[in-house]
XYZ file of C-alpha atoms in Angstrom:
561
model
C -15.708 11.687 9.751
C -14.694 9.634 6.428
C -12.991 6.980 8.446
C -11.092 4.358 6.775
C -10.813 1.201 8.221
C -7.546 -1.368 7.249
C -7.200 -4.920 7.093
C -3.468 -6.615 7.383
C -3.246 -9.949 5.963
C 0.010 -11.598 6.581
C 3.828 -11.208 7.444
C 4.599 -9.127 3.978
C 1.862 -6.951 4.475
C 2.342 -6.446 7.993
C 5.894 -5.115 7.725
C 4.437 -3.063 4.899
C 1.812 -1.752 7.253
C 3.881 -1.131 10.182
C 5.670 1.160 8.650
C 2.442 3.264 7.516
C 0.747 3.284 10.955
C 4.643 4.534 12.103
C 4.102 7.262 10.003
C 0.484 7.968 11.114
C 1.494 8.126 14.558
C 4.388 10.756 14.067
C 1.831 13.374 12.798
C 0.284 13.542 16.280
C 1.619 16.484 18.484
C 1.474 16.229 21.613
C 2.780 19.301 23.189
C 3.130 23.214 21.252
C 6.838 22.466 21.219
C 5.818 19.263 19.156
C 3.727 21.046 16.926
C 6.452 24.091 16.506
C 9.164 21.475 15.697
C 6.877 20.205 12.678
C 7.057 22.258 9.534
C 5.209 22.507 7.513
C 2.224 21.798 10.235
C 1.442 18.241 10.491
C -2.477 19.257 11.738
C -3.794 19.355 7.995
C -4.048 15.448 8.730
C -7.012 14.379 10.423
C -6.180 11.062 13.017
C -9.594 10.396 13.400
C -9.896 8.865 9.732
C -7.506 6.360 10.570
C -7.582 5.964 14.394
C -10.514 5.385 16.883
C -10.892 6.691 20.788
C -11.503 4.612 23.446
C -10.940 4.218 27.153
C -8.258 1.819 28.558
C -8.061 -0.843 31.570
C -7.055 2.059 33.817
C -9.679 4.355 32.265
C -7.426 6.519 30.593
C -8.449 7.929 26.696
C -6.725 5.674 24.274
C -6.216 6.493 20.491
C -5.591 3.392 18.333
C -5.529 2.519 14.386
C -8.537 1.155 12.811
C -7.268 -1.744 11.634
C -7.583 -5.851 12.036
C -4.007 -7.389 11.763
C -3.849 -11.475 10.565
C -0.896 -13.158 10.762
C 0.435 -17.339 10.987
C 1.199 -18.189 14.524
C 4.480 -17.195 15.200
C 4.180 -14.015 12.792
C 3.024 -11.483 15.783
C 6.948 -12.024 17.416
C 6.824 -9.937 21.055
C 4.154 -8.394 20.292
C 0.921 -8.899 22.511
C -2.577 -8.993 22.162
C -2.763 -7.321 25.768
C -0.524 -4.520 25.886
C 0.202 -1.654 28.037
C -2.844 -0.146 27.316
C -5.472 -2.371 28.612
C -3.795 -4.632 30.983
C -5.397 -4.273 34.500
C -2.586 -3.942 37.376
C -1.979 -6.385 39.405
C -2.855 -9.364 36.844
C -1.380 -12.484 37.238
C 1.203 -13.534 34.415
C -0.849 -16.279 32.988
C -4.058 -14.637 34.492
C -4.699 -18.434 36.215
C -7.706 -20.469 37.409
C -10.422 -18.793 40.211
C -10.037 -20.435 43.466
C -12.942 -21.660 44.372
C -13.209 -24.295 41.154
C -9.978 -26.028 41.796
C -7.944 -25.818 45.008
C -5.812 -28.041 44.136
C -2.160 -27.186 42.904
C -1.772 -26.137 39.804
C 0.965 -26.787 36.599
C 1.456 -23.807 33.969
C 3.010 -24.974 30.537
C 4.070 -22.018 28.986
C 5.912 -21.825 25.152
C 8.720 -19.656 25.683
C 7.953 -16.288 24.295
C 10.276 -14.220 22.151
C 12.115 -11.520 23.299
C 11.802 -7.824 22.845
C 14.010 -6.524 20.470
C 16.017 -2.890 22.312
C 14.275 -1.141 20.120
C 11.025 -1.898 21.997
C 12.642 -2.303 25.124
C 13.784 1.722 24.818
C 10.304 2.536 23.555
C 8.597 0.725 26.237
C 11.312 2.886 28.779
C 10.602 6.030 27.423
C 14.009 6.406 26.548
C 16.345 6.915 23.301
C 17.342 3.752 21.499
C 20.673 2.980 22.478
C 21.456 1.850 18.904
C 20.015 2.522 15.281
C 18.049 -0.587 13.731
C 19.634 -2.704 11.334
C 18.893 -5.985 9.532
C 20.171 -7.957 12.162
C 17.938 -6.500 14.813
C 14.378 -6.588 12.677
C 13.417 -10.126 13.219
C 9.621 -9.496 13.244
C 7.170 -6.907 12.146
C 6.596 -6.234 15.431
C 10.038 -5.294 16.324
C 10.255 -1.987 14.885
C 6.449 -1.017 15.465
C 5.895 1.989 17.239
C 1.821 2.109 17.579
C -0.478 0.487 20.888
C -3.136 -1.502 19.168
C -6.360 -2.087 20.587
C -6.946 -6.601 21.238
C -9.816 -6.800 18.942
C -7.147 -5.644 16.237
C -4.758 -8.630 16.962
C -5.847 -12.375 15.326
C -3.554 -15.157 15.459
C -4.602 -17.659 12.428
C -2.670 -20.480 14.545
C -3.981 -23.385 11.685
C -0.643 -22.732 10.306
C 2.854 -21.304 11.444
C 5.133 -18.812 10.254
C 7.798 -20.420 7.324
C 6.270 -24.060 8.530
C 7.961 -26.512 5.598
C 5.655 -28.835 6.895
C 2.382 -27.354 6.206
C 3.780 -24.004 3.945
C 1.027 -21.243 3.463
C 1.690 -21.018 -0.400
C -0.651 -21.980 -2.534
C -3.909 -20.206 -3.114
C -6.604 -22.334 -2.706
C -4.747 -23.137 0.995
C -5.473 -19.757 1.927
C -9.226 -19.842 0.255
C -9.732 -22.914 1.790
C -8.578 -21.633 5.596
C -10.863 -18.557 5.058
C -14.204 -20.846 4.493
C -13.387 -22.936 7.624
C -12.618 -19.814 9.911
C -15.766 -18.500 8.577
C -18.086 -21.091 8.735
C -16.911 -22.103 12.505
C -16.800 -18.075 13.747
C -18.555 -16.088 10.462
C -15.150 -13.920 10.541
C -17.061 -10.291 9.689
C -19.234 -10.255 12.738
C -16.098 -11.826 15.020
C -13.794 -9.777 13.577
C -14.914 -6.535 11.343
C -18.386 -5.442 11.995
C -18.223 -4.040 15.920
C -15.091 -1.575 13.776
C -17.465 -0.493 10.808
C -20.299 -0.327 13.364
C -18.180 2.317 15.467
C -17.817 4.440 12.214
C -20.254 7.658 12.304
C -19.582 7.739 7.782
C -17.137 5.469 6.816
C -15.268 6.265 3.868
C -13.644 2.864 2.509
C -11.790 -0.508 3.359
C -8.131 -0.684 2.676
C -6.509 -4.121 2.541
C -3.122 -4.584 2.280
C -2.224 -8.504 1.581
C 0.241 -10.665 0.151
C -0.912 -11.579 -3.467
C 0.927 -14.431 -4.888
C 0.760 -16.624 -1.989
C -2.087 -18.008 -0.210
C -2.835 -14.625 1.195
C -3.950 -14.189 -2.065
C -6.852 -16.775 -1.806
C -7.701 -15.601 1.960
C -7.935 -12.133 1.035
C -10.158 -13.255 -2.262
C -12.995 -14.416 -0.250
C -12.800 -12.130 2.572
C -13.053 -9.075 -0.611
C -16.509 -11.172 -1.139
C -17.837 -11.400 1.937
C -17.358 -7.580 2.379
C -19.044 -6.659 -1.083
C -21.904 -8.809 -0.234
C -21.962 -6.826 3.573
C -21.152 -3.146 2.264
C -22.656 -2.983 -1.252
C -21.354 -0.254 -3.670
C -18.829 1.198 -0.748
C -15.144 2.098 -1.440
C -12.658 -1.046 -1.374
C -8.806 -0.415 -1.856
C -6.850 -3.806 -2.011
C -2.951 -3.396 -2.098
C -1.409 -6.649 -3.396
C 1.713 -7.077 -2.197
C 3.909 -9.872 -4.758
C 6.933 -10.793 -3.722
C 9.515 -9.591 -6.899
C 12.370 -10.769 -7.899
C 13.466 -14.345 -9.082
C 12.907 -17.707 -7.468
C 13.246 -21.027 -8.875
C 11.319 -21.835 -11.835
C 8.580 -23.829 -10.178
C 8.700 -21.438 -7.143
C 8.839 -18.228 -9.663
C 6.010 -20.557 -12.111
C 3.079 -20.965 -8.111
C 3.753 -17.212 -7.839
C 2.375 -16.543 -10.838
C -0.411 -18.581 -10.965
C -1.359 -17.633 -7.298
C -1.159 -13.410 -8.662
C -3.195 -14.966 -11.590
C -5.818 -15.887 -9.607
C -5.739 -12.824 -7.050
C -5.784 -10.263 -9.932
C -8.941 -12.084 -11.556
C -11.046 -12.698 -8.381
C -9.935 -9.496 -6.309
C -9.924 -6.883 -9.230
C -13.869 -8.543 -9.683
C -15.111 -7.469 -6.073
C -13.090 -4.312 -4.936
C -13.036 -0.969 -6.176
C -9.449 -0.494 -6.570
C -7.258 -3.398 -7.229
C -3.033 -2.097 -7.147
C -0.796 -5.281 -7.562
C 2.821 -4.029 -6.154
C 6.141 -6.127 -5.949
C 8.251 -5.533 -2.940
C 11.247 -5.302 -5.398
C 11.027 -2.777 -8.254
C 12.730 -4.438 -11.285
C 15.426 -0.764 -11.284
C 16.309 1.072 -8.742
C 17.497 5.002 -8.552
C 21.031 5.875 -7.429
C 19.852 7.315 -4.120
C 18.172 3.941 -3.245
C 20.123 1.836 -1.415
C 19.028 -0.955 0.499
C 19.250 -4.951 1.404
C 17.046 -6.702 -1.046
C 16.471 -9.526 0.991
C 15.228 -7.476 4.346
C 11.219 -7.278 3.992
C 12.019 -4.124 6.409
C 14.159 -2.454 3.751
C 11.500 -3.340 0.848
C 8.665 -2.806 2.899
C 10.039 0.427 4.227
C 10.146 1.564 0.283
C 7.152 0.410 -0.531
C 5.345 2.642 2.207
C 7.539 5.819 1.012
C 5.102 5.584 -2.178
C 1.576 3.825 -0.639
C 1.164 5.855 2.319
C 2.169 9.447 -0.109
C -0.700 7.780 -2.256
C -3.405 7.954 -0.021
C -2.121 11.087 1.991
C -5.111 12.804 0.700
C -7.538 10.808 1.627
C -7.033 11.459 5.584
C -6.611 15.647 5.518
C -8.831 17.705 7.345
C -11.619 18.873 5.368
C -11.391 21.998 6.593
C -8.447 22.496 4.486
C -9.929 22.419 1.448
C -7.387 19.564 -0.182
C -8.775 16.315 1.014
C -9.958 13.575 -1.708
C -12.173 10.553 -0.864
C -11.117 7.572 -2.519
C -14.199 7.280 -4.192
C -12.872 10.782 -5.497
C -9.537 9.311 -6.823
C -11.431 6.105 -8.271
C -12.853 8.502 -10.384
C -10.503 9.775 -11.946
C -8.524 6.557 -12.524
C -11.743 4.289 -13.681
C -12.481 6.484 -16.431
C -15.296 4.723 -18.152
C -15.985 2.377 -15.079
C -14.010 -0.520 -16.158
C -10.319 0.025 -15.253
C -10.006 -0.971 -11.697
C -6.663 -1.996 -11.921
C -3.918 0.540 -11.422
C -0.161 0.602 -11.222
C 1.946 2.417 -8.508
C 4.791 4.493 -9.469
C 6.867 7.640 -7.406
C 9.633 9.556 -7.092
C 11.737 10.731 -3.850
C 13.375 14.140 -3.832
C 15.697 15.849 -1.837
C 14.178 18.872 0.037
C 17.184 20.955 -0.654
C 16.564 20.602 -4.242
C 13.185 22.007 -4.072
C 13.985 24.684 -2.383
C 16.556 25.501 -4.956
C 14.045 25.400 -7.817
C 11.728 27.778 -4.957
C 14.594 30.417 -5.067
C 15.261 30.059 -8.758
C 11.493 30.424 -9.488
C 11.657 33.497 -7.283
C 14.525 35.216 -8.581
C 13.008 34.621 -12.238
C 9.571 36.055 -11.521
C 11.546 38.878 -9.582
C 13.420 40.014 -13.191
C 11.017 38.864 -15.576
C 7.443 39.140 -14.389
C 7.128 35.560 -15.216
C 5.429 32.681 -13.206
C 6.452 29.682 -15.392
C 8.366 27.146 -13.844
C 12.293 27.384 -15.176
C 12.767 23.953 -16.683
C 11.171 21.121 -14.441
C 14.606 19.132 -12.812
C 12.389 17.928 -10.107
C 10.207 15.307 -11.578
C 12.434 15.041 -15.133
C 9.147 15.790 -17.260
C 8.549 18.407 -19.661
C 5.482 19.437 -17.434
C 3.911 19.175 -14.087
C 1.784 16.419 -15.896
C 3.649 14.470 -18.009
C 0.664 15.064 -20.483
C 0.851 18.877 -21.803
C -1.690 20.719 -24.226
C -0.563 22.852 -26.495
C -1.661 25.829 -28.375
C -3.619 23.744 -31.080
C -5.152 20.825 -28.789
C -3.962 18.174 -26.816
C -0.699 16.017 -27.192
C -0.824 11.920 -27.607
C -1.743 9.960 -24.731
C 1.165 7.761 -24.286
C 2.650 7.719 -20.983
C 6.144 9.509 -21.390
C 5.531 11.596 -18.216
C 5.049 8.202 -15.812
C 8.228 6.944 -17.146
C 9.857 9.470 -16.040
C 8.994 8.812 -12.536
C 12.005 6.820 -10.432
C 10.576 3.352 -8.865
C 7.655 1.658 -10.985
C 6.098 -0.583 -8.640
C 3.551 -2.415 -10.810
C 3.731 -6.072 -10.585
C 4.352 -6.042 -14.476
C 5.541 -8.036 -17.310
C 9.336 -7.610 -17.120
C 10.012 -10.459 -14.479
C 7.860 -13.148 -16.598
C 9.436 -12.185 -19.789
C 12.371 -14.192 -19.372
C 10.208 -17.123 -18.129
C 7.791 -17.084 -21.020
C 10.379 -16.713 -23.554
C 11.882 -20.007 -22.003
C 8.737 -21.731 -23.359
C 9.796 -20.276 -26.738
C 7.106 -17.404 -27.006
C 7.975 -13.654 -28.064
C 6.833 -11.122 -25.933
C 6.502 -7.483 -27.410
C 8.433 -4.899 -25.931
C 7.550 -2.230 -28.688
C 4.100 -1.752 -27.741
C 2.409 2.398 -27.186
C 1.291 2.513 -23.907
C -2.187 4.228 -23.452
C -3.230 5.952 -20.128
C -6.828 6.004 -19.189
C -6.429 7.780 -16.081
C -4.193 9.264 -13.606
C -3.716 10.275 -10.318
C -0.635 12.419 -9.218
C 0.213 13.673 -5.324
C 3.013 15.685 -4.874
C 4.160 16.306 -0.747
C 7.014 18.764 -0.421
C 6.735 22.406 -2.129
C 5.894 21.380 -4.888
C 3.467 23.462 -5.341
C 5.424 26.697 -4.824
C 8.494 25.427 -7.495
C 5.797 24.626 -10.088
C 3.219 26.965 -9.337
C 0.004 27.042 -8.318
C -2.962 26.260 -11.198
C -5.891 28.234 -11.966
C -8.890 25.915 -11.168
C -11.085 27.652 -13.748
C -8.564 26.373 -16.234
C -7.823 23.095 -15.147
C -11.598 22.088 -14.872
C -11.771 22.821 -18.221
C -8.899 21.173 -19.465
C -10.227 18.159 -17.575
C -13.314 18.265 -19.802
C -11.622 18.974 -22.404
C -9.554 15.747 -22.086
C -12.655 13.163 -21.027
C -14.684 14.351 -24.490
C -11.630 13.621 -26.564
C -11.424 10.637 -24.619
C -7.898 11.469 -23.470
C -6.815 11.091 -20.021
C -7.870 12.460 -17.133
C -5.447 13.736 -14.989
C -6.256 14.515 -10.824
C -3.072 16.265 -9.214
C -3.093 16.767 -5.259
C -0.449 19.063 -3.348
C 0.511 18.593 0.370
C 3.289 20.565 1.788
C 3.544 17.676 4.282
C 7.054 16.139 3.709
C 7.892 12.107 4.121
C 8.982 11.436 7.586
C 12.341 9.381 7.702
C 12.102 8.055 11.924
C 14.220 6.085 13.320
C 12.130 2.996 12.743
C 12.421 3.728 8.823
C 15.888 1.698 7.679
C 18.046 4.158 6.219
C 17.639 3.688 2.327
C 18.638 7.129 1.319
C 21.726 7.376 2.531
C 22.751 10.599 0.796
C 19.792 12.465 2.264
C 19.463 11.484 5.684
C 22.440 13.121 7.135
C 20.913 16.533 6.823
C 17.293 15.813 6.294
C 14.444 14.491 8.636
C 11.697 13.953 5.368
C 11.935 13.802 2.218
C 9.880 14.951 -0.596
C 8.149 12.553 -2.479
C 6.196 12.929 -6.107
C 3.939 9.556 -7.000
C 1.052 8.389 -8.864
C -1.233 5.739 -9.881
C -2.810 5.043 -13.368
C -4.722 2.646 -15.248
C -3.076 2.428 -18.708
C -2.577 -0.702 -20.815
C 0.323 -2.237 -19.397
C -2.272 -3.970 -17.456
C -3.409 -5.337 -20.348
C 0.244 -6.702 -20.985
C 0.410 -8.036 -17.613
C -2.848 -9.621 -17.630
C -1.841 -11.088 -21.294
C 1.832 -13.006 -19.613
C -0.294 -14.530 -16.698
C -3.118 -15.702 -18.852
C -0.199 -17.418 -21.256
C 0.838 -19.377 -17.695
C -2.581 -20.484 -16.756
C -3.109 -21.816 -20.102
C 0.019 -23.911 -19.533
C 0.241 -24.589 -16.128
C -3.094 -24.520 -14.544
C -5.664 -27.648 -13.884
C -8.020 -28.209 -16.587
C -11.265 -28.013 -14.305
C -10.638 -24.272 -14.090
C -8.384 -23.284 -16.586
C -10.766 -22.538 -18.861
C -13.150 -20.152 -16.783
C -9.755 -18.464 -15.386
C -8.216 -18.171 -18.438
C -11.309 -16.451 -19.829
C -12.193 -14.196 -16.784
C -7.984 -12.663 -17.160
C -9.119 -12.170 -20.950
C -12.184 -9.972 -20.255
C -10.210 -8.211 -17.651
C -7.675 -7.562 -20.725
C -9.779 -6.217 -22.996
C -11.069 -3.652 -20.492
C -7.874 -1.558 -20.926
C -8.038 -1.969 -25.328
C -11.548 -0.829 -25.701
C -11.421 2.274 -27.338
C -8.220 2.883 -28.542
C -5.736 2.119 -31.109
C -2.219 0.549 -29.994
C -0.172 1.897 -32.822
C 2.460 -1.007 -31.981
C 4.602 -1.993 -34.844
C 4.103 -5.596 -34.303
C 1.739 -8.271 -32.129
C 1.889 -10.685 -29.803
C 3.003 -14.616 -31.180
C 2.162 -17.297 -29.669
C 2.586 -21.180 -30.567
């Protein structure tokens, strides 16, 4: 079945996944009126990658995401271990003593638990919410979740607590550290992972979504080793979720050094390494949200990482699902670039389906299937990258500009910090692309036509010989659901629109190289000197992987003192 299973490492990434297995659960129908209401057809999407049978306490079928969720104690809010779904009837509240062993009275001491938010409260009544979400009302993860998840999937870390100033989970070697005493007192893969890959008939891959430039960083570093060690050559996707924006200078200076170290010992063991900050550095006019709400950023973020890997869970029946050993492919072009930068676009539906009718009226008068002008994506083409009739244009990336949000954790938010230590960063650098993957959801496909595979195959040689990029493009008429757990960031859209249309991609090109570059300058400075040196060197080697080969054509270089 190609299942993928998911690991959650703390709050950031847990908001970030909530909103993903939100959207996984609205593609389930569960009557024909359900199914009618959805167009285009939301049964292209196969829940069996993603989710796993089973039988609850009243033995009932259950269906619930493959996926092991760690958080602090206090991160889980209302949410239970036991829910709804497995509780026997008739339990006692704190499921008490046997007779029998004591008869003597006895004294419960119970911490006070947090209340459900209405949201839940409506859910849990099978009724409407009596009042949209908002900022005020999000106080946990948990609060706007809408999926049952099975116990084994719930593990409170409770060594340390959620925004604790006493004991703060921020630096990375705290979160290493934790890891190795968790696993050498339980051996965390068979308590926690193995009885899920074990349940797997082929599993496809591990995603991991995790907080990068805190301690998360370090937990998530060593549990990416243990599972190489366990699962050999197998697919590994780590999402590394930084936190953006600017902080105090010593603050902003332990964020860096923690993504430092994630990027170099992370990027080593998985297959995919994709550092993303919750706050893009610009924002497009039809954005609108509340910065400091991780369920406004979060919310974002998903728009563009679960359109990513939409792919990767359609029916194969369909004939358009990619493994992500497919997509790795095409982004680690000569087995080297494993590190890959998120980028996407969100489109109005009506505007596609003005380009649809335009298209159509065109080929009506003219005979002619070319696309009339591309407004949808602002590129020139439906790559970025065009040939033309003598051979193939340059391989800067002019058409991933051109994409809205960049997501990459990239250079511009250390530039000011570096040049504060008096060093001049280039800004006039070519940027080269190595590889790139594009997925379009909406109609795209009809407004900019459908491509003969013939000819596309052989462009795609064409480009690997000349060593030029390679370029993997997936369709899915599948729109972006906007649900009433999803904060409402596009304003303009969502009074007459229930999904949007969403154009993204990931590439390795050599802005890693620049990022790589500004966090090696920090750990040179700022780092101890036991392992400066081996860090410093293992970021360089990671560098280079993304100059071999090519020429930069920049019109000046890097100084430093």
């Amino acid at each position: 079945m190609h299942e993928i299973i998911t690991l959650q490492l703390g709050q950031r990434s847990n908001y970030l996944a909530t909103h993903f297995w939100n959207t996984q659960e609205s593609y389930f129908t569960y009557t024909d009126s359900d199914a009618d209401a959805n167009v285009p057809p939301v049964d292209s999407v196969n829940h069996d990658i993603h989710f796993r049978p089973g039988i609850g306490a009243d033995g009932t079928e259950t269906f619930t995401p493959r996926t092991v969720i760690y958080d602090l104690k206090g991160g889980f809010g209302s949410l239970r271990k036991i829910n709804a779904l497995y509780e026997m009837q008739g339990e006692g509240e704190g499921g008490g003593m046997p007779r029998g062993l004591w008869d003597g009275n006895v004294v419960v001491h119970k911490q006070d638990s947090i209340a459900q938010s209405a949201y839940q409260q409506s859910l849990d009544t099978g009724l409407p919410p009596t009042a949209p979400l908002s900022t005020e009302t999000v106080r946990y993860w948990s609060d706007f979740n809408r999926v049952f998840y099975h116990p084994r999937s719930i593990v409170q870390l409770n060594d340390f607590e959620l925004n604790s100033r006493l004991m703060p989970f921020e630096k990375w070697e705290v979160g290493e550290e934790l890891f190795a005493s968790l696993d050498k007192e339980h051996d965390l893969l068979d308590r926690d992972f193995r009885l899920w890959a074990e349940e797997c008939d082929q599993l496809q891959g591990i995603q991991i979504i995790t907080g990068a430039d805190d301690a998360w960083g370090g937990f998530a570093g060593r549990y990416v080793e243990r599972l190489r060690d366990e699962f050999g050559k197998g697919a590994i996707w780590v999402w590394g979720v930084e936190e953006g924006g600017r902080a105090q200078r010593d603050q902003q200076l332990l964020r860096m050094i923690n993504a430092a170290r994630s990027m170099h010992d992370i990027s080593a063991q998985s297959s995919m390494y994709i550092p993303i900050s919750a706050l893009p550095t610009q924002l497009p006019a039809y954005v609108s949200m509340d910065r400091s709400s991780q369920w406004h950023t979060a919310g974002l973020l998903s728009t563009a990482l679960e359109s990513m890997t939409l792919q990767s869970r359609l029916r194969a029946s369909d004939g358009r699902r990619t493994t992500l050993n497919d997509a790795e492919a095409a982004l680690t072009v000569n087995g080297k670039q494993r590190i890959a930068k998120l980028q996407c676009s969100v489109i109005d539906p009506e505007l596609l389906e003005e380009q649809r009718r335009e298209r159509g009226v065109k080929e009506a008068s003219t005979g002619d299937q070319r696309m009339p002008g591309n407004r949808v994506t602002g590129t020139s083409s439906t790559s970025g990258l065009s040939d033309d009739e003598g051979g193939l244009q340059d391989t800067s990336d002019a058409g991933l500009r051109n994409l809205d949000m960049d997501f990459f954790a990239g250079v511009e938010s250390e530039t000011t910090t570096l040049l504060s230590f008096g060093q001049r960063t280039n800004i006039t650098k070519k940027t080269h692309v190595f590889g790139r993957v594009e997925c379009f959801r909406g109609d795209f496909e009809q407004v900019l036509g459908e491509g003969n595979g013939e000819e596309e195959g052989y462009a795609r040689k064409r480009r690997r010989i000349a060593g030029l990029p390679v370029v993997e493009n997936y369709y899915s008429s599948l729109r972006y659901p906007l649900l009433d757990s999803f904060p409402n960031i596009f304003p303009d859209w969502s009074d007459h629109t229930n999904s949007v249309a969403v154009h993204c991609s990931l590439s390795t090109t050599s802005k890693v190289a620049d990022r790589v570059k500004a966090l090696q300058r920090v750990v040179g400075r700022m780092v101890g000197l036991e392992e400066r040196e081996a860090l410093s060197n293992g970021l360089g080697e990671l560098g280079e992987a993304y100059e071999d080969g090519w020429n930069s054509g920049s019109d000046s270089s890097d100084d430093d003192l």
